[in-house]
Short mmCIF file of C-alpha atoms in Angstrom, two decimals:
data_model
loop_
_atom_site.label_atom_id
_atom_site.label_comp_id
_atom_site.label_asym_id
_atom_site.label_seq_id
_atom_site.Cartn_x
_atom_site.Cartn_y
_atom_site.Cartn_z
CA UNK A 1 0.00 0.00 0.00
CA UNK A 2 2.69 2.64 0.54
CA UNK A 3 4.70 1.57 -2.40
CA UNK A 4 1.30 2.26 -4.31
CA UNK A 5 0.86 5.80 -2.77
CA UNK A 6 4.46 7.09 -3.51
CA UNK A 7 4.20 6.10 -7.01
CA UNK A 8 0.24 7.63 -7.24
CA UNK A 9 1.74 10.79 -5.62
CA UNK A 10 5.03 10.70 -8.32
CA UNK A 11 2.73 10.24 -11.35
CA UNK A 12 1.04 13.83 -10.79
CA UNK A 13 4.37 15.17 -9.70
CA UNK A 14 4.96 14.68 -13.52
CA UNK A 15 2.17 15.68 -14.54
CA UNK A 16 1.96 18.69 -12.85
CA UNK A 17 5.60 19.27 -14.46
CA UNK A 18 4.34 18.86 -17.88
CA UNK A 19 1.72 20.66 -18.03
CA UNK A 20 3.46 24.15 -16.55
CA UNK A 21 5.93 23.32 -19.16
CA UNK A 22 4.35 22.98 -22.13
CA UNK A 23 4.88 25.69 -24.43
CA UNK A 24 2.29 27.87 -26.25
CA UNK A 25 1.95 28.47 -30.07
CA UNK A 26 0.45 31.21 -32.02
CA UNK A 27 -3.26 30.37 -32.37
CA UNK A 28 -4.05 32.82 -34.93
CA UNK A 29 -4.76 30.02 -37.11
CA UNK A 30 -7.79 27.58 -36.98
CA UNK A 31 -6.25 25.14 -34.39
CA UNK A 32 -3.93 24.41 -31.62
CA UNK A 33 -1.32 22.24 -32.42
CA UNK A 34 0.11 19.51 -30.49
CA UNK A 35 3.79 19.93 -28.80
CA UNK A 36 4.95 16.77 -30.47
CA UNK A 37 3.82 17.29 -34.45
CA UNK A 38 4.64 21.33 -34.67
CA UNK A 39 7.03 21.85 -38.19
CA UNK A 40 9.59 23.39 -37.87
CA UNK A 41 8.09 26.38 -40.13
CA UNK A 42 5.38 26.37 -37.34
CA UNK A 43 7.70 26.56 -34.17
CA UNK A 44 9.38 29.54 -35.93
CA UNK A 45 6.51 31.88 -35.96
CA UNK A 46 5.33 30.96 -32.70
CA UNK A 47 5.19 32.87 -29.53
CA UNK A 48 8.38 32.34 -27.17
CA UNK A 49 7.55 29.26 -24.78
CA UNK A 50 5.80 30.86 -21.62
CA UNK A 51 6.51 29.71 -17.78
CA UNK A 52 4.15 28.86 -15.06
CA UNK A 53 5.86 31.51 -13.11
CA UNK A 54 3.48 34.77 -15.43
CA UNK A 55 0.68 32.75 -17.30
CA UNK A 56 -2.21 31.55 -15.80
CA UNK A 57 -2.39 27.64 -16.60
CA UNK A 58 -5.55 27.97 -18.60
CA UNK A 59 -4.16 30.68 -20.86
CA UNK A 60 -2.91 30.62 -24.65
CA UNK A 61 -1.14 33.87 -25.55
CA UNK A 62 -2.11 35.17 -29.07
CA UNK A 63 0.34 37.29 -31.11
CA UNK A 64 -1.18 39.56 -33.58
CA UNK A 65 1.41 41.44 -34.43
CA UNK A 66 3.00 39.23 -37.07
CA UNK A 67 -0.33 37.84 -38.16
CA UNK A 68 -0.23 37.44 -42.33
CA UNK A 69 -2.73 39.52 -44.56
CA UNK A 70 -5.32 38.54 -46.08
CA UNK A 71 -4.75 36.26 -49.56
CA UNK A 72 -7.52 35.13 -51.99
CA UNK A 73 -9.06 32.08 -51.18
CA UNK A 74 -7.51 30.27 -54.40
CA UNK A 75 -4.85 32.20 -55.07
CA UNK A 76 -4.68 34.22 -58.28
CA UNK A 77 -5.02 32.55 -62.14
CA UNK A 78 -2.04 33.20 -64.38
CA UNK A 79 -1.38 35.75 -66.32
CA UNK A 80 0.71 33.25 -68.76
CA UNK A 81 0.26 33.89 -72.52
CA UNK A 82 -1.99 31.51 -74.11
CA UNK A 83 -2.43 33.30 -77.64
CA UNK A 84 -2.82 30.76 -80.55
CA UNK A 85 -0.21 29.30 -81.99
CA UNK A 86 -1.41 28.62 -85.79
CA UNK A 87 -0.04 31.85 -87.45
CA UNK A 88 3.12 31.40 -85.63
CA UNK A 89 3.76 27.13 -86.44
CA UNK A 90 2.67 27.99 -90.37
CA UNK A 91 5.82 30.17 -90.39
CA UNK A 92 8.53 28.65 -88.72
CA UNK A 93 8.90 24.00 -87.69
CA UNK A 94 6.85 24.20 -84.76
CA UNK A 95 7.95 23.47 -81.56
CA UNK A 96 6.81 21.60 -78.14
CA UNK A 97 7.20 25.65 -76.16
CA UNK A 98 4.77 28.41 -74.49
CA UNK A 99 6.57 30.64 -72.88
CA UNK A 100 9.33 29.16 -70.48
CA UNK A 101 7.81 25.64 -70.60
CA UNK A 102 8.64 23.15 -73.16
CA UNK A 103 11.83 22.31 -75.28
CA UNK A 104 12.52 21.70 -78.75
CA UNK A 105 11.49 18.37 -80.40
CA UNK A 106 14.70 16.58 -81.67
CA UNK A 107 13.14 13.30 -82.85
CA UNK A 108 11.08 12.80 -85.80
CA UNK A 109 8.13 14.92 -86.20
CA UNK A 110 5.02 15.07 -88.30
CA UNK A 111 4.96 18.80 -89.01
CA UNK A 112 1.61 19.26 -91.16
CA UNK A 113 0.05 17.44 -88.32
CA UNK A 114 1.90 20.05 -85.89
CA UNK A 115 0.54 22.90 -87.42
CA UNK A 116 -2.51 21.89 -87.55
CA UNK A 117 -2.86 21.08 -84.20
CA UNK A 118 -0.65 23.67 -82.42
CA UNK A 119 -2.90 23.43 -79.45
CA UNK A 120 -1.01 19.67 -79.16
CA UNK A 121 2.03 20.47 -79.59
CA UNK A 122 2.41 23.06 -76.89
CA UNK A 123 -0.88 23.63 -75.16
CA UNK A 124 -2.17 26.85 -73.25
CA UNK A 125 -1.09 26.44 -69.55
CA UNK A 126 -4.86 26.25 -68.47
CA UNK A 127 -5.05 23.06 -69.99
CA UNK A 128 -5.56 20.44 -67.42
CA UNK A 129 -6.89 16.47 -67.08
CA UNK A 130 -8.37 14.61 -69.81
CA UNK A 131 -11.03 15.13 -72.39
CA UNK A 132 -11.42 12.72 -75.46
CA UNK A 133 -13.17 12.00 -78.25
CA UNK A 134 -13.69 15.68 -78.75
CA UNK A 135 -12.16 15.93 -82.50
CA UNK A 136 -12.13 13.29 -85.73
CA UNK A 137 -11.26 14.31 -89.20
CA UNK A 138 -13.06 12.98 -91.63
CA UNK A 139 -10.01 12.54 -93.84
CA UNK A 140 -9.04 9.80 -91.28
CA UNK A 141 -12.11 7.46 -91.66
CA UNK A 142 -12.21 4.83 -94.17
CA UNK A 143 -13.60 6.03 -97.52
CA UNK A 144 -15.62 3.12 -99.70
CA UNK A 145 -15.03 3.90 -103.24
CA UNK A 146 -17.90 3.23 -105.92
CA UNK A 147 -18.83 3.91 -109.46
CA UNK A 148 -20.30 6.84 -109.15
CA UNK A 149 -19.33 8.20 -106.13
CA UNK A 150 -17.77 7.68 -102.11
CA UNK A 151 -18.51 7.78 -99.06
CA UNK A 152 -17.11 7.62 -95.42
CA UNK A 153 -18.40 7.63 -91.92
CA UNK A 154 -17.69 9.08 -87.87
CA UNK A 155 -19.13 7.37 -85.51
CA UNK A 156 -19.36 5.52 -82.43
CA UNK A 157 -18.00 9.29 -80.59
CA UNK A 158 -21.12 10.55 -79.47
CA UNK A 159 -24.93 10.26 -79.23
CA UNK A 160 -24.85 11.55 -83.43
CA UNK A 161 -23.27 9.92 -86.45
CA UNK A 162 -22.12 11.39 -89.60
CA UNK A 163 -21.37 10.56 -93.06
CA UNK A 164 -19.47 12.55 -95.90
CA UNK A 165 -20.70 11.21 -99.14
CA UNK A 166 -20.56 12.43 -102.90
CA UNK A 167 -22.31 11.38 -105.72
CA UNK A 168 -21.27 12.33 -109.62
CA UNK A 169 -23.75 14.14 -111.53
CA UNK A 170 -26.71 11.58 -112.24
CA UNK A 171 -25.27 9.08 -109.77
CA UNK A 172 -28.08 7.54 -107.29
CA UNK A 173 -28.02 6.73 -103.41
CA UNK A 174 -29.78 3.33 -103.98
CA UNK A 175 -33.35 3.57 -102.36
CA UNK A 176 -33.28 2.88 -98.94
CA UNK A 177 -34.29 3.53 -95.33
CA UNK A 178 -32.70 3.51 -91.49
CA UNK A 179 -33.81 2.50 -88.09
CA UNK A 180 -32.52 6.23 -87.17
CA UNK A 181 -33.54 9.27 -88.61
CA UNK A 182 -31.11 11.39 -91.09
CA UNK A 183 -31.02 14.91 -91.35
CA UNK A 184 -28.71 16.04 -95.03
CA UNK A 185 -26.79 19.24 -95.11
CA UNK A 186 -26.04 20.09 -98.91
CA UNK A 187 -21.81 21.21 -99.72
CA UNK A 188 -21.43 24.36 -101.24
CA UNK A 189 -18.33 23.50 -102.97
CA UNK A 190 -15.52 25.82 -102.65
CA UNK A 191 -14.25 27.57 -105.37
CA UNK A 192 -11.15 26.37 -107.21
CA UNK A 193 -9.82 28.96 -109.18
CA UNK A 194 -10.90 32.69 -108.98
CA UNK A 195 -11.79 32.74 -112.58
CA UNK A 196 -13.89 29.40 -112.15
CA UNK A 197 -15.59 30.57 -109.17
CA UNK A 198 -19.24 31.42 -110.34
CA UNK A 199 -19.09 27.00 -111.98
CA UNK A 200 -18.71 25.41 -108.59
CA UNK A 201 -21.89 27.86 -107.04
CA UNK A 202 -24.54 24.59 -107.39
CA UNK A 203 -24.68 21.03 -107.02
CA UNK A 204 -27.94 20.49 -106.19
CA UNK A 205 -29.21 16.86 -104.86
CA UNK A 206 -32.83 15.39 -105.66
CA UNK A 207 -34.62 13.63 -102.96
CA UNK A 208 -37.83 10.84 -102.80
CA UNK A 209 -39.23 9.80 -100.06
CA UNK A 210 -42.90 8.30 -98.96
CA UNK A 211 -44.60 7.99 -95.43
CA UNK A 212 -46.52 5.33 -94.01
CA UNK A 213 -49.50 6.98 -95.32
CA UNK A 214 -48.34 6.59 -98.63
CA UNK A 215 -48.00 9.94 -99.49
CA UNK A 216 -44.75 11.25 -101.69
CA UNK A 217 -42.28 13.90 -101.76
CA UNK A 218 -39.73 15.02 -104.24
CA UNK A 219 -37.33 18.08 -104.04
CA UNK A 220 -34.29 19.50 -105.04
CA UNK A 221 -31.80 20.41 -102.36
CA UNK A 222 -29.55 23.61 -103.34
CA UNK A 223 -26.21 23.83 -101.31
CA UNK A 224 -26.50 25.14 -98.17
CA UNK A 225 -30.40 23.55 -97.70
CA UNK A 226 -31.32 20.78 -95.79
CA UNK A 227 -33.82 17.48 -95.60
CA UNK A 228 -34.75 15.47 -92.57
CA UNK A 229 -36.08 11.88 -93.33
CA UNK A 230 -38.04 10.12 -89.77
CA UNK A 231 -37.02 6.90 -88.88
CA UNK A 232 -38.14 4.30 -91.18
CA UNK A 233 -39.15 6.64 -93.94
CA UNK A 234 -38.03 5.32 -97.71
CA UNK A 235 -36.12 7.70 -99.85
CA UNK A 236 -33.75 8.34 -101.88
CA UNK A 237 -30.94 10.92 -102.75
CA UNK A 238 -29.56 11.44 -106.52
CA UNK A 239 -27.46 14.41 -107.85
CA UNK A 240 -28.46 16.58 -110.78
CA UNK A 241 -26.52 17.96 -113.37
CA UNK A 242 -26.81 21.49 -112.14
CA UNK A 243 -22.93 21.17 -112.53
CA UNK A 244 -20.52 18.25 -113.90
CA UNK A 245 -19.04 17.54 -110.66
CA UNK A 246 -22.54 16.74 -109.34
CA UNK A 247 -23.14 16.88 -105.44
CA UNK A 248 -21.10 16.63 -102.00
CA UNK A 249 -23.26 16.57 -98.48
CA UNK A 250 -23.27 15.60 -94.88
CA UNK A 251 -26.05 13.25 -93.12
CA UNK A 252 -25.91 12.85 -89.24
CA UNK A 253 -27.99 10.55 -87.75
CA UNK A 254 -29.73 11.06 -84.12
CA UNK A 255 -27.83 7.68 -83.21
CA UNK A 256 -24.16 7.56 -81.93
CA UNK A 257 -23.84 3.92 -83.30
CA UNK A 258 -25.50 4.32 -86.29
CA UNK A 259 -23.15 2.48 -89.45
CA UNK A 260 -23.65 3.15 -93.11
CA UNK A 261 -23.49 -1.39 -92.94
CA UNK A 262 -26.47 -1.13 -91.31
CA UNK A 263 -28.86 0.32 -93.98
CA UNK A 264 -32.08 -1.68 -95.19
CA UNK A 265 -31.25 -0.91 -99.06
CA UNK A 266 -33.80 -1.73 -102.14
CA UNK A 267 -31.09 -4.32 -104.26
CA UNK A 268 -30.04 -6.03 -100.62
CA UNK A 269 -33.40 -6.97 -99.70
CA UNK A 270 -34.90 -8.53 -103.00
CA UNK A 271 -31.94 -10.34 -103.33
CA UNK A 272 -32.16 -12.41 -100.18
CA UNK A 273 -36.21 -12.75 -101.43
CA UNK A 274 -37.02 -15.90 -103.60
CA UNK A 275 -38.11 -15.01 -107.10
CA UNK A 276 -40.90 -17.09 -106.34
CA UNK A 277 -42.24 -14.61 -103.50
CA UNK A 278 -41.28 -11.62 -105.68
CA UNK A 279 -43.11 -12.86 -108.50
CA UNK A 280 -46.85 -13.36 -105.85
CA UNK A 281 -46.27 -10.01 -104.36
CA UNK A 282 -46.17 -7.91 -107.27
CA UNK A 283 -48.59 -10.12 -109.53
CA UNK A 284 -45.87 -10.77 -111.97
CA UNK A 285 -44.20 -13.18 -113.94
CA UNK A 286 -40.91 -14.40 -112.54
CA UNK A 287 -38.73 -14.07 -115.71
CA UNK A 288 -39.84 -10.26 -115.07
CA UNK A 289 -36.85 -10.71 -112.12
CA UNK A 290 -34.54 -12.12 -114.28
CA UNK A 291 -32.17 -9.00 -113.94
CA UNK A 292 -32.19 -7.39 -110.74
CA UNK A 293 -29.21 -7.03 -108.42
CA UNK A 294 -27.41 -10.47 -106.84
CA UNK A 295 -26.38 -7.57 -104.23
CA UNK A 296 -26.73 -4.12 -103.03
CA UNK A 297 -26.07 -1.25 -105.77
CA UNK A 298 -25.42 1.49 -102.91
CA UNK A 299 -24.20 3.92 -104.71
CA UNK A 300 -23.98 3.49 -108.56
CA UNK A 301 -24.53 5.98 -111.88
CA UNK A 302 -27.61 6.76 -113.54
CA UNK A 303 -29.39 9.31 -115.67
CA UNK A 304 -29.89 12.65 -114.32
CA UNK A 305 -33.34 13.41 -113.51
CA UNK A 306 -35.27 15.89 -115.25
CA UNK A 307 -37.05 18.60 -113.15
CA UNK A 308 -39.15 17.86 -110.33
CA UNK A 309 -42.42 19.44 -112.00
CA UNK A 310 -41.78 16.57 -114.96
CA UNK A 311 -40.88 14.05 -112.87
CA UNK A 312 -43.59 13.88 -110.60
CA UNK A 313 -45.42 11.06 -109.74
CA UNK A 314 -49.46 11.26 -109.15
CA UNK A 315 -50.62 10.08 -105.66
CA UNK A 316 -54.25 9.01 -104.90
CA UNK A 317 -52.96 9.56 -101.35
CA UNK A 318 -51.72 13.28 -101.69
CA UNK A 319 -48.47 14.61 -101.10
CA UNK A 320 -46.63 15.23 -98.20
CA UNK A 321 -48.12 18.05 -95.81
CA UNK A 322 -44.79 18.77 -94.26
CA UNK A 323 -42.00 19.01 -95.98
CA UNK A 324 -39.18 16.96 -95.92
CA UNK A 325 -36.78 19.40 -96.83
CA UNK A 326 -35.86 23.43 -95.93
CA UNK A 327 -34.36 25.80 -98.35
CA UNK A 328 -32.28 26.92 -95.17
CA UNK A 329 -29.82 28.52 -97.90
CA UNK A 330 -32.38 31.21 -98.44
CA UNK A 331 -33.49 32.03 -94.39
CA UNK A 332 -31.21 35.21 -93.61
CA UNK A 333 -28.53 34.72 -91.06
CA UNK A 334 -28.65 37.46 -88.03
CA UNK A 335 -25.65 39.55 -88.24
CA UNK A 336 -23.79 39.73 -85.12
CA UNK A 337 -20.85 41.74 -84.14
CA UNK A 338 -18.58 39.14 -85.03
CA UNK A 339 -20.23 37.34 -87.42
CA UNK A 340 -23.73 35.84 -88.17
CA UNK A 341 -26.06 32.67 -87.10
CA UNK A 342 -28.87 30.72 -88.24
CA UNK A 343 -31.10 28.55 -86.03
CA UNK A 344 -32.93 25.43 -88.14
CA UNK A 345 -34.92 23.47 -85.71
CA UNK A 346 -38.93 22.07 -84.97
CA UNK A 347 -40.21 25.77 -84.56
CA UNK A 348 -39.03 26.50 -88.18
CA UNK A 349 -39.08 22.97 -89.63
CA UNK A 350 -41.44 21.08 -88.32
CA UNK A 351 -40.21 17.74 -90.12
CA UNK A 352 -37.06 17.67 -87.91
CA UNK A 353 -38.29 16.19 -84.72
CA UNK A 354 -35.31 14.46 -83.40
CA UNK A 355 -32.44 16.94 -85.00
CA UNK A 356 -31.47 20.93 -84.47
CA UNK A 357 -28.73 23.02 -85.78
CA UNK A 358 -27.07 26.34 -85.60
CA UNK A 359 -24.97 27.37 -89.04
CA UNK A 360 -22.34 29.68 -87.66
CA UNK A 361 -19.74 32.42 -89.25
CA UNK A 362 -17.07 34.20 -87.04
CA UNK A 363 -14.99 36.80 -88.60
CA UNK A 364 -11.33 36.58 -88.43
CA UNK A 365 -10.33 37.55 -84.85
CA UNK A 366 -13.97 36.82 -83.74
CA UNK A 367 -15.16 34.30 -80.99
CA UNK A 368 -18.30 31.85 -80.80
CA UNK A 369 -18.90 33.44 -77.00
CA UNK A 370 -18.35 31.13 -73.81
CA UNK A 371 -21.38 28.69 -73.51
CA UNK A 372 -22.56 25.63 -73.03
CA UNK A 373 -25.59 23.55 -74.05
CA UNK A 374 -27.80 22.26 -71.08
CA UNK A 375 -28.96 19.22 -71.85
CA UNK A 376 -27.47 17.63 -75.38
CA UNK A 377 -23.84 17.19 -77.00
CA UNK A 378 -22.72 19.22 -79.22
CA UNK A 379 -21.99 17.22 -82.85
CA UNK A 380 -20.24 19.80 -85.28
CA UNK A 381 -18.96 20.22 -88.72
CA UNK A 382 -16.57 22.41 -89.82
CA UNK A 383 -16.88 23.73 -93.58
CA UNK A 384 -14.18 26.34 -93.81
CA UNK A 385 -11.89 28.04 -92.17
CA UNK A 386 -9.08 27.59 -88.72
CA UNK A 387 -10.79 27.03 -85.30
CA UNK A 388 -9.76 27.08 -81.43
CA UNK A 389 -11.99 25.42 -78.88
CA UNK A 390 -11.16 24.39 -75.53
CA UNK A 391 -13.56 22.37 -73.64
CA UNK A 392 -14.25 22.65 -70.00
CA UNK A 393 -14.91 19.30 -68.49
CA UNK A 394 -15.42 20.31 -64.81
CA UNK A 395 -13.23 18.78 -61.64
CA UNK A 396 -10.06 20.37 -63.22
CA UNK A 397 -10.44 19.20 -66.67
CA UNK A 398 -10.03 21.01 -69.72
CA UNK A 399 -8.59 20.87 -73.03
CA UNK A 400 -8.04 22.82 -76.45
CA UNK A 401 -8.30 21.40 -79.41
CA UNK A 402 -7.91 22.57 -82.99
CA UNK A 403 -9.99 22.09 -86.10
CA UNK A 404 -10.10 22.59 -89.69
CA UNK A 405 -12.74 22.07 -93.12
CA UNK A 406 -13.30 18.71 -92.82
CA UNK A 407 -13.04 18.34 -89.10
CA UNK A 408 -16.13 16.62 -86.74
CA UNK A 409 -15.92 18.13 -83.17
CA UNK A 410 -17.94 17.14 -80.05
CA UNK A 411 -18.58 18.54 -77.27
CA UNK A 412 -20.59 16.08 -74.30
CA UNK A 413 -23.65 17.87 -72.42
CA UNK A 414 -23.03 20.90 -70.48
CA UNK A 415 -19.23 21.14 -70.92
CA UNK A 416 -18.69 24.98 -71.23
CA UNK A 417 -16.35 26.03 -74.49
CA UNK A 418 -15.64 28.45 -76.93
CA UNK A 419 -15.21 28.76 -80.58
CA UNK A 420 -12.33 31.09 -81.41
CA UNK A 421 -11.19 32.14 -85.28
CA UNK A 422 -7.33 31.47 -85.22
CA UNK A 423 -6.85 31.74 -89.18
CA UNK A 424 -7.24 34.45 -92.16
CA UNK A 425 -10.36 33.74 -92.98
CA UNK A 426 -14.18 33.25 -92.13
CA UNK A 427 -15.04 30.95 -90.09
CA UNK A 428 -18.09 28.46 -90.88
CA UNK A 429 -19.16 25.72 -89.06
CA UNK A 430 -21.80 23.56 -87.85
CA UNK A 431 -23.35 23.33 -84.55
CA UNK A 432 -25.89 19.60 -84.59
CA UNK A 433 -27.74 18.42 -81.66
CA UNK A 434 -30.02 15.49 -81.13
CA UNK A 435 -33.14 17.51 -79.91
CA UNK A 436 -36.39 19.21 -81.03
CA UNK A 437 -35.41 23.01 -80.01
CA UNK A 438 -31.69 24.39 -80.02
CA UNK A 439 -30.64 25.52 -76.97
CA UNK A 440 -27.70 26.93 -75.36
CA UNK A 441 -26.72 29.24 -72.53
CA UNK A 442 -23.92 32.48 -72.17
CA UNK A 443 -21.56 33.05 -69.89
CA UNK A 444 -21.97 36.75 -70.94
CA UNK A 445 -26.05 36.82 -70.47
CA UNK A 446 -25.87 34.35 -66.82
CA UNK A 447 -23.77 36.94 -64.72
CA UNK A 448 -25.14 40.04 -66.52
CA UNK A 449 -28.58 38.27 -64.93
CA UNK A 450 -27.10 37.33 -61.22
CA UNK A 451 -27.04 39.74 -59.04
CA UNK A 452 -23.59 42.22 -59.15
CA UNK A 453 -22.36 42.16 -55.87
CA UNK A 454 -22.89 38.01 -55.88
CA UNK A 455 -21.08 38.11 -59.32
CA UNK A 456 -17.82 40.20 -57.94
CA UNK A 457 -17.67 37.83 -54.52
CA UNK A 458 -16.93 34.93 -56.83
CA UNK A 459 -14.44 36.72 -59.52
CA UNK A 460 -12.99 39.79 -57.72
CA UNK A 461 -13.49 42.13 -60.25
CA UNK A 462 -15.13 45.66 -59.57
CA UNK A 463 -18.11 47.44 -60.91
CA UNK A 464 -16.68 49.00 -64.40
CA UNK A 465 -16.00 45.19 -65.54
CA UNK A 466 -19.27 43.86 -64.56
CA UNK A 467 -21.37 46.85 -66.29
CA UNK A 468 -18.98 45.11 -69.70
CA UNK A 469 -21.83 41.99 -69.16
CA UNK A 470 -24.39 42.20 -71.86
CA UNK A 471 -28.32 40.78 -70.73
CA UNK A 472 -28.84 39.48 -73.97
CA UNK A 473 -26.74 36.58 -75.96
CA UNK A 474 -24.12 37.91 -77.70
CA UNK A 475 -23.35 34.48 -79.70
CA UNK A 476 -20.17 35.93 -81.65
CA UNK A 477 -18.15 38.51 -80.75
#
């Protein structure tokens, strides 16, 4: 029992000890640190240890003498340079450098592919993470080759599909139909010398189709219109000989898997179908099969039609109360500061139920504003000109990403970007979505709307720069 007591009574001896020992830190921060895990960085700024002798044993002693001043919450965003590169790599062998970052590339080096990508090479220091899928040239997919015409496909990126396809003047796009529907987009070709300019204006494309009702339609599609065929609907596209070199257009389809191997064509079908069966269905003699097609046609020449008012064919049913096709060539753009849009969608062409699009110009130097679209990806087509787009992924990520005529972008749901002109030229692109109504939202237009003083606690900027915000969509600028 006594040994017990003496070492009871020697215990809070030491504890006593330590705790009229311990030394005191600078609390000016959140928390009190313990003796045993203080940095060295944090002993340094603390106050001198204190003695039991002139502190209470319940006080802390706070310093606020050397306390630091205030500092942004995130610190600040560089001021780095992040101009394009383009003008800059067509000039000189590009190199793998912004600014002080980067070195020169030693090994071997595919330069046309550097310049047109410069954005690659040495991207802007806000780049960050990973975003894919976000750019596929059509000159990369595989082009099938017939008599009469070509055409190649993107897809498998996105919730759309697209196919390039031409057709020689008279040459036919073997009647057919999808399980998707296809909305067309009609090539103005560019011109190829400025004395040939006014030859390559036209290349218009004739279109059939008829519904389930059995009523028909049958246009002619001038560059720069468009058609929209439903799911299921038969049709047909042909070129005319408005010019020799015939027709050039884009079809997306409002199905990210969609495959030109996948279309129900005229020529495949009968050929899998017994003569026989052929023969009871249409109330004719077999021999009257003798010729047709051991396999699909696809694409393959014909004669040009004549015009549509000659080559029309009577329907007990009527023809087709809503058009299949828009002359969207021929609906003015709305000029904007920095260049000029067009909206196509269900309000304006009440065919296209599944498919919208925006047909955009930006002047050289100009800028598709910051935006984003709330609900659908963005599918796009570039027709002429150099573009700059970075893509803002959220949780860090964002990448830019350079395109050219030719070019598909994409751009998933709600992912904020830009569309800048980097080259010395218009401009012109494509902006598809898989949806009824276009729809997008500005940067610009959302914090000219939010209140100011909400707007300047998030961005610390000051009154002058938020009266800059416009209320209404700028688009281009």
């Amino acid at each position: 029992m006594i040994h017990s007591r003496v070492l009871i009574a020697a215990f809070a001896l030491l504890e006593l000890q330590f705790i009229f020992a311990a030394p005191t830190v600078n609390v000016t921060s959140a928390s009190i640190v313990s003796p045993s895990i203080i940095s060295p960085s944090i002993v340094s700024s603390a106050v001198p240890l204190a003695s039991s002798s002139n502190l209470p044993s319940h006080s802390v002693p706070v310093d606020t003498s050397t306390a630091a001043e205030s500092t942004p919450t995130a610190g600040y965003a560089s001021d780095d340079p992040n101009d394009s590169l383009y003008n800059q790599f067509q000039n000189e062998v590009p190199e793998a450098i912004r600014g002080s970052l980067g070195a020169t590339v030693i090994g071997p080096q595919n330069i046309p592919l550097d310049r047109q990508s410069p954005d690659f090479l040495a991207p802007p220091s806000t780049d960050a993470g990973s975003v894919d899928n976000a750019k596929w040239p059509f000159s990369l997919s595989h082009n099938r080759l017939q008599t009469g015409g070509w055409a190649r496909q993107e897809n498998g990126r996105s919730a759309m599909a697209g196919v390039n396809m031409r057709l020689e003047a008279g040459a036919i796009r073997e009647l057919h139909w999808h399980a998707t529907a296809e909305w067309g987009y009609v090539i103005k070709p560019p011109p190829r010398a400025p004395l040939v300019t006014n030859l390559f204006n036209k290349g218009t494309t004739r279109i059939t189709a008829v519904t389930p009702a059995g009523q028909n339609y049958e246009a002619n599609i001038n560059p720069g219109d468009i058609w929209y065929f439903p799911a299921g609907i038969p049709h047909s596209i042909q070129a005319t000989n408005d010019t020799a070199d015939g027709s050039e257009f884009l079809l997306v389809f409002d199905d990210g898997t969609f495959s030109e191997d996948d279309t129900f064509l005229l020529t495949d079908w009968l050929a899998h179908i017994p003569k026989e069966v052929l023969a009871k269905n249409f109330g004719a003699d077999i021999s009257a099969f003798d010729h047709i097609p051991a396999k699909e046609l696809y694409i393959f020449p014909g004669t040009p039609p004549p015009p549509v008012n000659e080559d029309e064919v009577s329907d007990p049913q009527g023809h087709v109360s809503t058009p299949f096709s828009l002359a969207w060539s021929q609906v003015s753009p709305t000029p904007l500061a920095g260049g000029s849009v067009k909206i196509v969608d269900s309000t304006n062409f009440p065919a296209s139920l599944t498919i919208a699009a925006a047909d955009v110009t930006v002047d050289v130097g100009g800028m598709r504003e910051l935006h984003w679209h709330p609900t659908q990806a963005e599918w796009s087509y570039f027709i002429s000109g150099q573009a700059r787009v970075t893509i803002y992924a959220a949780n860090g990520n964002a990448r830019t990403f350079n395109y050219q005529a030719g070019d598909v972008g994409y751009v998933p749901p709600s992912n904020a970007h830009y569309v800048e002109n980097i080259g010395n030229e218009t401009l012109h692109f494509l902006e598809i979505f898989k949806t009824d109504q276009f729809q997008d939202i500005s940067l610009n237009q959302w914090l000219a709307l939010t209140p100011p003083e909400l707007v300047k606690a998030h961005l610390g900027i000051d009154d002058a720069t938020v009266a800059l915000f416009n209320k209404t969509k700028q688009t281009v600028v």
